[in-house]
PDB file of C-alpha atoms in Angstrom:
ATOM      1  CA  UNK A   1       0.000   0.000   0.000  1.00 52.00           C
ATOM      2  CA  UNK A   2       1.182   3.873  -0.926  1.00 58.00           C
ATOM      3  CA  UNK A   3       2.339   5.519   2.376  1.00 60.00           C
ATOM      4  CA  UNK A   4       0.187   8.222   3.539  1.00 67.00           C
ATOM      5  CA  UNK A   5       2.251  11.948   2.799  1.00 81.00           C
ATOM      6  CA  UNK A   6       4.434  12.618   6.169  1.00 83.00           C
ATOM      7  CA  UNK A   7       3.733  16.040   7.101  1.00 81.00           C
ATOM      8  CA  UNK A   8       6.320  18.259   9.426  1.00 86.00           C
ATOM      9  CA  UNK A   9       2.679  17.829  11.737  1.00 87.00           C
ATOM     10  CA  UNK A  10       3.904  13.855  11.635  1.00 85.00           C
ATOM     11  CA  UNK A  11       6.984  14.407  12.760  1.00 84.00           C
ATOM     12  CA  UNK A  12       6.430  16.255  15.630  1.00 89.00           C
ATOM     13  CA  UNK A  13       3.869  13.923  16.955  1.00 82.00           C
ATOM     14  CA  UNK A  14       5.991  11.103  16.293  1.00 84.00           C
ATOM     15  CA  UNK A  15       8.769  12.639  18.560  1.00 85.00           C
ATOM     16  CA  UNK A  16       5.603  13.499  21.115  1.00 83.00           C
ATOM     17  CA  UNK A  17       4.818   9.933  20.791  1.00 83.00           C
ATOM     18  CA  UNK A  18       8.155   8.885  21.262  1.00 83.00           C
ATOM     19  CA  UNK A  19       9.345  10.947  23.873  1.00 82.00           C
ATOM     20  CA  UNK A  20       6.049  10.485  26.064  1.00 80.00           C
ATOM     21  CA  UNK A  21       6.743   6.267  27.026  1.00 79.00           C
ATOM     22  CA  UNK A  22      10.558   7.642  26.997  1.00 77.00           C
ATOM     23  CA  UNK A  23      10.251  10.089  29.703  1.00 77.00           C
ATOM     24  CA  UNK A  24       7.702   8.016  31.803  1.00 76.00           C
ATOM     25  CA  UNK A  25      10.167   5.203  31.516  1.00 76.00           C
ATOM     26  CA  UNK A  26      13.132   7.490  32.566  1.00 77.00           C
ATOM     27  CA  UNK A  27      11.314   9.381  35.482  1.00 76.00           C
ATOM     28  CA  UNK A  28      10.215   5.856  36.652  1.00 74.00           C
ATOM     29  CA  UNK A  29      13.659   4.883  37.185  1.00 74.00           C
ATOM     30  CA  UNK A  30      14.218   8.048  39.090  1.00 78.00           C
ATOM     31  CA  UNK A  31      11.604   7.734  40.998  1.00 74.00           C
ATOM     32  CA  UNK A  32      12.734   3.637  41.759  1.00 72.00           C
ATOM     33  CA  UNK A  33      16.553   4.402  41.630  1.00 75.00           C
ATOM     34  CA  UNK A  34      15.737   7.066  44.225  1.00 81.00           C
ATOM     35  CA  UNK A  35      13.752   5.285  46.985  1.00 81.00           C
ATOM     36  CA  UNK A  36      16.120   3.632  49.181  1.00 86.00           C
ATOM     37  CA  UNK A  37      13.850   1.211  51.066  1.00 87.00           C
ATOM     38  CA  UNK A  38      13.155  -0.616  47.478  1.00 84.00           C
ATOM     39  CA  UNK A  39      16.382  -0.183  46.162  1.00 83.00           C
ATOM     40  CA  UNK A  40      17.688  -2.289  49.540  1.00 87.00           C
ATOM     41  CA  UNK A  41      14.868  -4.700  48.822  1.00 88.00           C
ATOM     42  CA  UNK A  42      15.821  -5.712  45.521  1.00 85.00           C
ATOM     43  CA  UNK A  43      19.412  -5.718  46.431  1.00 86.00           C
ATOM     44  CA  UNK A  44      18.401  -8.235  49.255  1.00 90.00           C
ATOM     45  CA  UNK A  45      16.561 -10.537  47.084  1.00 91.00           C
ATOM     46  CA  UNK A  46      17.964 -14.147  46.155  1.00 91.00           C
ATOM     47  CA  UNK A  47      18.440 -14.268  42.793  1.00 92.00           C
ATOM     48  CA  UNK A  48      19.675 -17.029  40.032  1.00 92.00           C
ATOM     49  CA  UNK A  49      23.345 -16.381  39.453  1.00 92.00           C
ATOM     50  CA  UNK A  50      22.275 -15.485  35.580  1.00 91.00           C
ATOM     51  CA  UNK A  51      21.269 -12.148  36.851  1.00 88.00           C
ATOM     52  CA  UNK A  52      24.483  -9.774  36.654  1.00 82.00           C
ATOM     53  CA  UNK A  53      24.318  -7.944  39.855  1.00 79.00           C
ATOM     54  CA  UNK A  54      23.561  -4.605  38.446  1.00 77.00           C
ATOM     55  CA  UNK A  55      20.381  -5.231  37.124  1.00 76.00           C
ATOM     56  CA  UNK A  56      18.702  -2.607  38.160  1.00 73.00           C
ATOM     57  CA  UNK A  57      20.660   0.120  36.226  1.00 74.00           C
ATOM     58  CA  UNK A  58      20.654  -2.414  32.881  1.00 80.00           C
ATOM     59  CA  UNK A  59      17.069  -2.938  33.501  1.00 77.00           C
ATOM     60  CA  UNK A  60      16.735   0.706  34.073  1.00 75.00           C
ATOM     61  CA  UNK A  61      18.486   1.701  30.724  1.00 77.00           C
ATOM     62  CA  UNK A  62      16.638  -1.268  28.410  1.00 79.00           C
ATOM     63  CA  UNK A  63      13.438   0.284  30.001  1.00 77.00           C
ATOM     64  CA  UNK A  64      13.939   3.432  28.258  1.00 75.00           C
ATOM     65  CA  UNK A  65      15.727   2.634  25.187  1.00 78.00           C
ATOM     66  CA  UNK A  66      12.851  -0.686  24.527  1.00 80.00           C
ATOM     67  CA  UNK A  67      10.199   1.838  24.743  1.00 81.00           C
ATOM     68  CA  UNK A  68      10.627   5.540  23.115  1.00 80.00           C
ATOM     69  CA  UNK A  69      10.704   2.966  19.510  1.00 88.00           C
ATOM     70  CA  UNK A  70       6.789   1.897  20.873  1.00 91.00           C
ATOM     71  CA  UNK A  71       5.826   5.068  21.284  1.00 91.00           C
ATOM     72  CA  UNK A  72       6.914   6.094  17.942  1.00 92.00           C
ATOM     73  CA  UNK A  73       5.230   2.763  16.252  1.00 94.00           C
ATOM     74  CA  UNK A  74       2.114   3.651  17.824  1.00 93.00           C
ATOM     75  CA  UNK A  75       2.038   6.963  16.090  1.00 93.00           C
ATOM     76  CA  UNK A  76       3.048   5.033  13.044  1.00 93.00           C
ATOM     77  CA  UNK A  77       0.086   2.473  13.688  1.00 94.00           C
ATOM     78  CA  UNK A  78      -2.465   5.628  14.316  1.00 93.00           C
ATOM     79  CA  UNK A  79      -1.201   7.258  10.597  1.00 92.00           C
ATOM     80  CA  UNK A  80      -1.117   4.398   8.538  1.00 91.00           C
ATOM     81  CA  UNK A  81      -4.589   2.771  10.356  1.00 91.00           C
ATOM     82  CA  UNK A  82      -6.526   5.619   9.377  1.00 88.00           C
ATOM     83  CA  UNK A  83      -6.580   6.964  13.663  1.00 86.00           C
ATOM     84  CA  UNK A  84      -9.406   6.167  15.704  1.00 89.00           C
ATOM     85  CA  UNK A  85     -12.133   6.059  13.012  1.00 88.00           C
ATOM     86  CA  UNK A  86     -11.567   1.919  12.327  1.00 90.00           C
ATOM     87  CA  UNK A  87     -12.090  -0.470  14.938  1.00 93.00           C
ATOM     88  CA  UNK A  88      -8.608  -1.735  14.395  1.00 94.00           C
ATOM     89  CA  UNK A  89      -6.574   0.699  14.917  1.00 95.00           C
ATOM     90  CA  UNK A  90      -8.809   1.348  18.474  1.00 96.00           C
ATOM     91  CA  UNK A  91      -8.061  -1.610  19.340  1.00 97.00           C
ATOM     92  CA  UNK A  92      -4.145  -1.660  18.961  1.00 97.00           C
ATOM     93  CA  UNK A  93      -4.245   1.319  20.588  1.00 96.00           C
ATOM     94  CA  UNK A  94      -6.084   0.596  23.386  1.00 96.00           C
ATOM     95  CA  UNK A  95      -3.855  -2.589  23.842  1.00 97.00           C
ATOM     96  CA  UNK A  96      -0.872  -0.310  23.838  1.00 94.00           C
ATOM     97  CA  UNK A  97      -2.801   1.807  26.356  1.00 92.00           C
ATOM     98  CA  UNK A  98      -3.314  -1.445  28.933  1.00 95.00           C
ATOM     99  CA  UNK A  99      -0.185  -2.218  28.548  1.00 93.00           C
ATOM    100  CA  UNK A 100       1.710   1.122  29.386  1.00 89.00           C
ATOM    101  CA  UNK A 101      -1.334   1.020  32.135  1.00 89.00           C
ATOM    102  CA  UNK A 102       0.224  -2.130  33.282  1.00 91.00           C
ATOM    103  CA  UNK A 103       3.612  -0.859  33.254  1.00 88.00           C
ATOM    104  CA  UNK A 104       2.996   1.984  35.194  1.00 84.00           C
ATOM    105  CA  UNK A 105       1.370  -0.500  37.723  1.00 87.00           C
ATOM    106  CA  UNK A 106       5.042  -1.923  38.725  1.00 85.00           C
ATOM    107  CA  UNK A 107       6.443   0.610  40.444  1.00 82.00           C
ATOM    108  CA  UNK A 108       3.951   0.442  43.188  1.00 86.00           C
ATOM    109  CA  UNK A 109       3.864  -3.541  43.302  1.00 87.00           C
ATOM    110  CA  UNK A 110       7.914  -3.167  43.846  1.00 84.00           C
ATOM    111  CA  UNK A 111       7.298  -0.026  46.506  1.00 84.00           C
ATOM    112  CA  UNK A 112       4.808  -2.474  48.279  1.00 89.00           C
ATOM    113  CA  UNK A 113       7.645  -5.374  47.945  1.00 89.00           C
ATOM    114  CA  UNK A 114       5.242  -7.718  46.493  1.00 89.00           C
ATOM    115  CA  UNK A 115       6.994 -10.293  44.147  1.00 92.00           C
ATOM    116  CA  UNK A 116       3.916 -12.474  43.879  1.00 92.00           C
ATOM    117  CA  UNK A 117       1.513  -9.396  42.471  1.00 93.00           C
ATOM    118  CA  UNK A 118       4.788  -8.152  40.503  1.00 93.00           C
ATOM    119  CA  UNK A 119       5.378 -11.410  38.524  1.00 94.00           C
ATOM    120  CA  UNK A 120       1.690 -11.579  37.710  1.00 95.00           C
ATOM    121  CA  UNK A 121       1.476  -7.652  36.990  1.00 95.00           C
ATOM    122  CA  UNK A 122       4.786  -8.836  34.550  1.00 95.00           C
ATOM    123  CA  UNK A 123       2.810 -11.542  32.751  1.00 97.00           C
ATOM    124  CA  UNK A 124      -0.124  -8.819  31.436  1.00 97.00           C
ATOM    125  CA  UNK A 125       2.693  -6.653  30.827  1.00 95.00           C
ATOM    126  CA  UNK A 126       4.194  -9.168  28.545  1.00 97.00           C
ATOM    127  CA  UNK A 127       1.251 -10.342  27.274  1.00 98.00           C
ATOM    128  CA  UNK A 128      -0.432  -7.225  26.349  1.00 97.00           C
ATOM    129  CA  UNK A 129       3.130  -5.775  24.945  1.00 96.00           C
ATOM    130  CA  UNK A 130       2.651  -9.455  22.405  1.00 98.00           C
ATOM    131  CA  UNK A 131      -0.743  -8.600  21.881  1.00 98.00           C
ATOM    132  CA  UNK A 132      -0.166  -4.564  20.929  1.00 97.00           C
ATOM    133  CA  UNK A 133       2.877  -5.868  18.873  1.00 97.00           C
ATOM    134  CA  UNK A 134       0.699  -8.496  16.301  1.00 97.00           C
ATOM    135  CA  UNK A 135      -2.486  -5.918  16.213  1.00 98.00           C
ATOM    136  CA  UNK A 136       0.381  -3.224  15.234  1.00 97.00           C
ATOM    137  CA  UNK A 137       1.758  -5.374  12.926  1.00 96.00           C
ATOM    138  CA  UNK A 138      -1.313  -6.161  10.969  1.00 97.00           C
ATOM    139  CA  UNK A 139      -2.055  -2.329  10.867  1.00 96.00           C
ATOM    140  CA  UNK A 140       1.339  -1.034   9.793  1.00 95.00           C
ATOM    141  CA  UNK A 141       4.572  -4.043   9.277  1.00 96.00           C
ATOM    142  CA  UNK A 142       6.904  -1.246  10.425  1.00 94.00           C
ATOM    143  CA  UNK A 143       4.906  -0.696  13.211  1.00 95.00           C
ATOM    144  CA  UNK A 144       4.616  -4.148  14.349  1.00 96.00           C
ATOM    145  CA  UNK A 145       8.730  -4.591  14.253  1.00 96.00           C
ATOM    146  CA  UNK A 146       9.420  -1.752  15.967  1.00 94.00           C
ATOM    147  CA  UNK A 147       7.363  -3.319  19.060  1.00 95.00           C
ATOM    148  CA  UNK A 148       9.687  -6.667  18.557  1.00 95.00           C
ATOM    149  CA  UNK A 149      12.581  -5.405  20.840  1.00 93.00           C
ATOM    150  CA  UNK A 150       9.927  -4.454  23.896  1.00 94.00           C
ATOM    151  CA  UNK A 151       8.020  -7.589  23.556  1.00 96.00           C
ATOM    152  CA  UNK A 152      11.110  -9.573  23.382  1.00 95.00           C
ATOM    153  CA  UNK A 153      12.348  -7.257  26.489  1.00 93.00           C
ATOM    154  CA  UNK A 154       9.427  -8.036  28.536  1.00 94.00           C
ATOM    155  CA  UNK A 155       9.189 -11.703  27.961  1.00 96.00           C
ATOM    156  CA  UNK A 156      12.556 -11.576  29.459  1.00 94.00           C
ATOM    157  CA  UNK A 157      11.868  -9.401  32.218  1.00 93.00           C
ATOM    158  CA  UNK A 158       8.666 -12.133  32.954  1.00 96.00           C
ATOM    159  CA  UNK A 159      11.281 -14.881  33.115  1.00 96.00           C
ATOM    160  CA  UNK A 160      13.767 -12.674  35.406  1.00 94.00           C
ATOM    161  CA  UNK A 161      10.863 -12.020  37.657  1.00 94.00           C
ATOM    162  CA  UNK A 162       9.335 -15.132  38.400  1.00 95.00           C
ATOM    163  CA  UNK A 163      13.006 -16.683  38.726  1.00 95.00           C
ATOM    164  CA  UNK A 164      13.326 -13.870  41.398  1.00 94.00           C
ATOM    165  CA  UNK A 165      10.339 -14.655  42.792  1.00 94.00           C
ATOM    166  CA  UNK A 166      10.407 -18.472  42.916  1.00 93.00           C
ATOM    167  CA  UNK A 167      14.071 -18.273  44.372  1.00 92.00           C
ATOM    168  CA  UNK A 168      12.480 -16.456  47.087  1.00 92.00           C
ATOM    169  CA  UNK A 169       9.645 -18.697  47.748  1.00 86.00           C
ATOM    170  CA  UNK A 170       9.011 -20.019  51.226  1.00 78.00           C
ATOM    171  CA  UNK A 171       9.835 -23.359  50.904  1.00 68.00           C
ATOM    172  CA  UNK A 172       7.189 -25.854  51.727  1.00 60.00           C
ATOM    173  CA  UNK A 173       6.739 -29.055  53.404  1.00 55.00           C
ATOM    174  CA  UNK A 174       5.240 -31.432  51.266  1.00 56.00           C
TER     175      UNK A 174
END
């Protein structure tokens, strides 16, 4: 299909759309990275020796370089799907919504400690971030790949979470 004309109008609200996930990401790590008592927590936790022991600043920086390219392919996915006036297009959108929705929900789960509600909070996140990534890629191909990287990153923070979380399991008596 012929790609709509790109306006200078487009490429502002593709940086808008890019730099709005990018700067929540980056002031949630300053908001994490600054609170002591969760900082200490996550230090503390057990975790499987495949997690380097910095995690928290590589997670930190993946964060925010995974997700200013989704903001930006969900600008691309609102162009080229005609914006909110086809059901499609509403409802990649709205699955990018939920999922920055669910996002936004871990930073309280790891303020509250809670590895149980965090791993499941991850698994949405994951799944939603797959979900936004195939309705964006049936909207707009370039779209779609340009989610690839955050899906991929949050199927691997799912795994990093519930190895956290199972290595710090009560054990139980059977």
């Amino acid at each position: 299909s012929e790609m709509p004309y790109w306006s200078q109008e487009d490429t502002k609200n593709a940086l808008i759309a890019s730099l709005i996930p990018g700067g929540t990401a980056l002031a949630g790590a300053a908001v994490y990275m600054t609170d002591k008592s969760s900082v200490e927590w996550w230090e503390k936790l057990r975790k499987p020796k495949w997690i380097t022991p910095n995690i928290i600043k590589v997670s930190s920086a993946v964060d925010i370089l995974s997700v200013a390219p989704v903001g930006y392919a969900s600008y691309l996915c609102y162009k080229h799907g005609g914006g909110f006036d086809y059901n499609d297009t509403r409802l990649a959108l709205a699955l990018y919504g939920l999922n920055l929705a669910f996002v936004g929900s871990c930073i309280p789960l790891v303020k509250k400690k809670n590895l149980n509600c965090l791993s499941r909070n991850m698994l949405l996140v994951h799944g939603s971030a797959v979900a936004a990534a195939i309705a964006f890629f049936k909207i707009h191909k370039p779209a779609g790949y340009f989610m690839i990287p955050y899906a991929l990153w949050t199927g691997f923070y799912l795994y990093m979470v519930h190895a956290i979380k199972k290595e710090n399991d009560p054990v139980k008596d059977i």
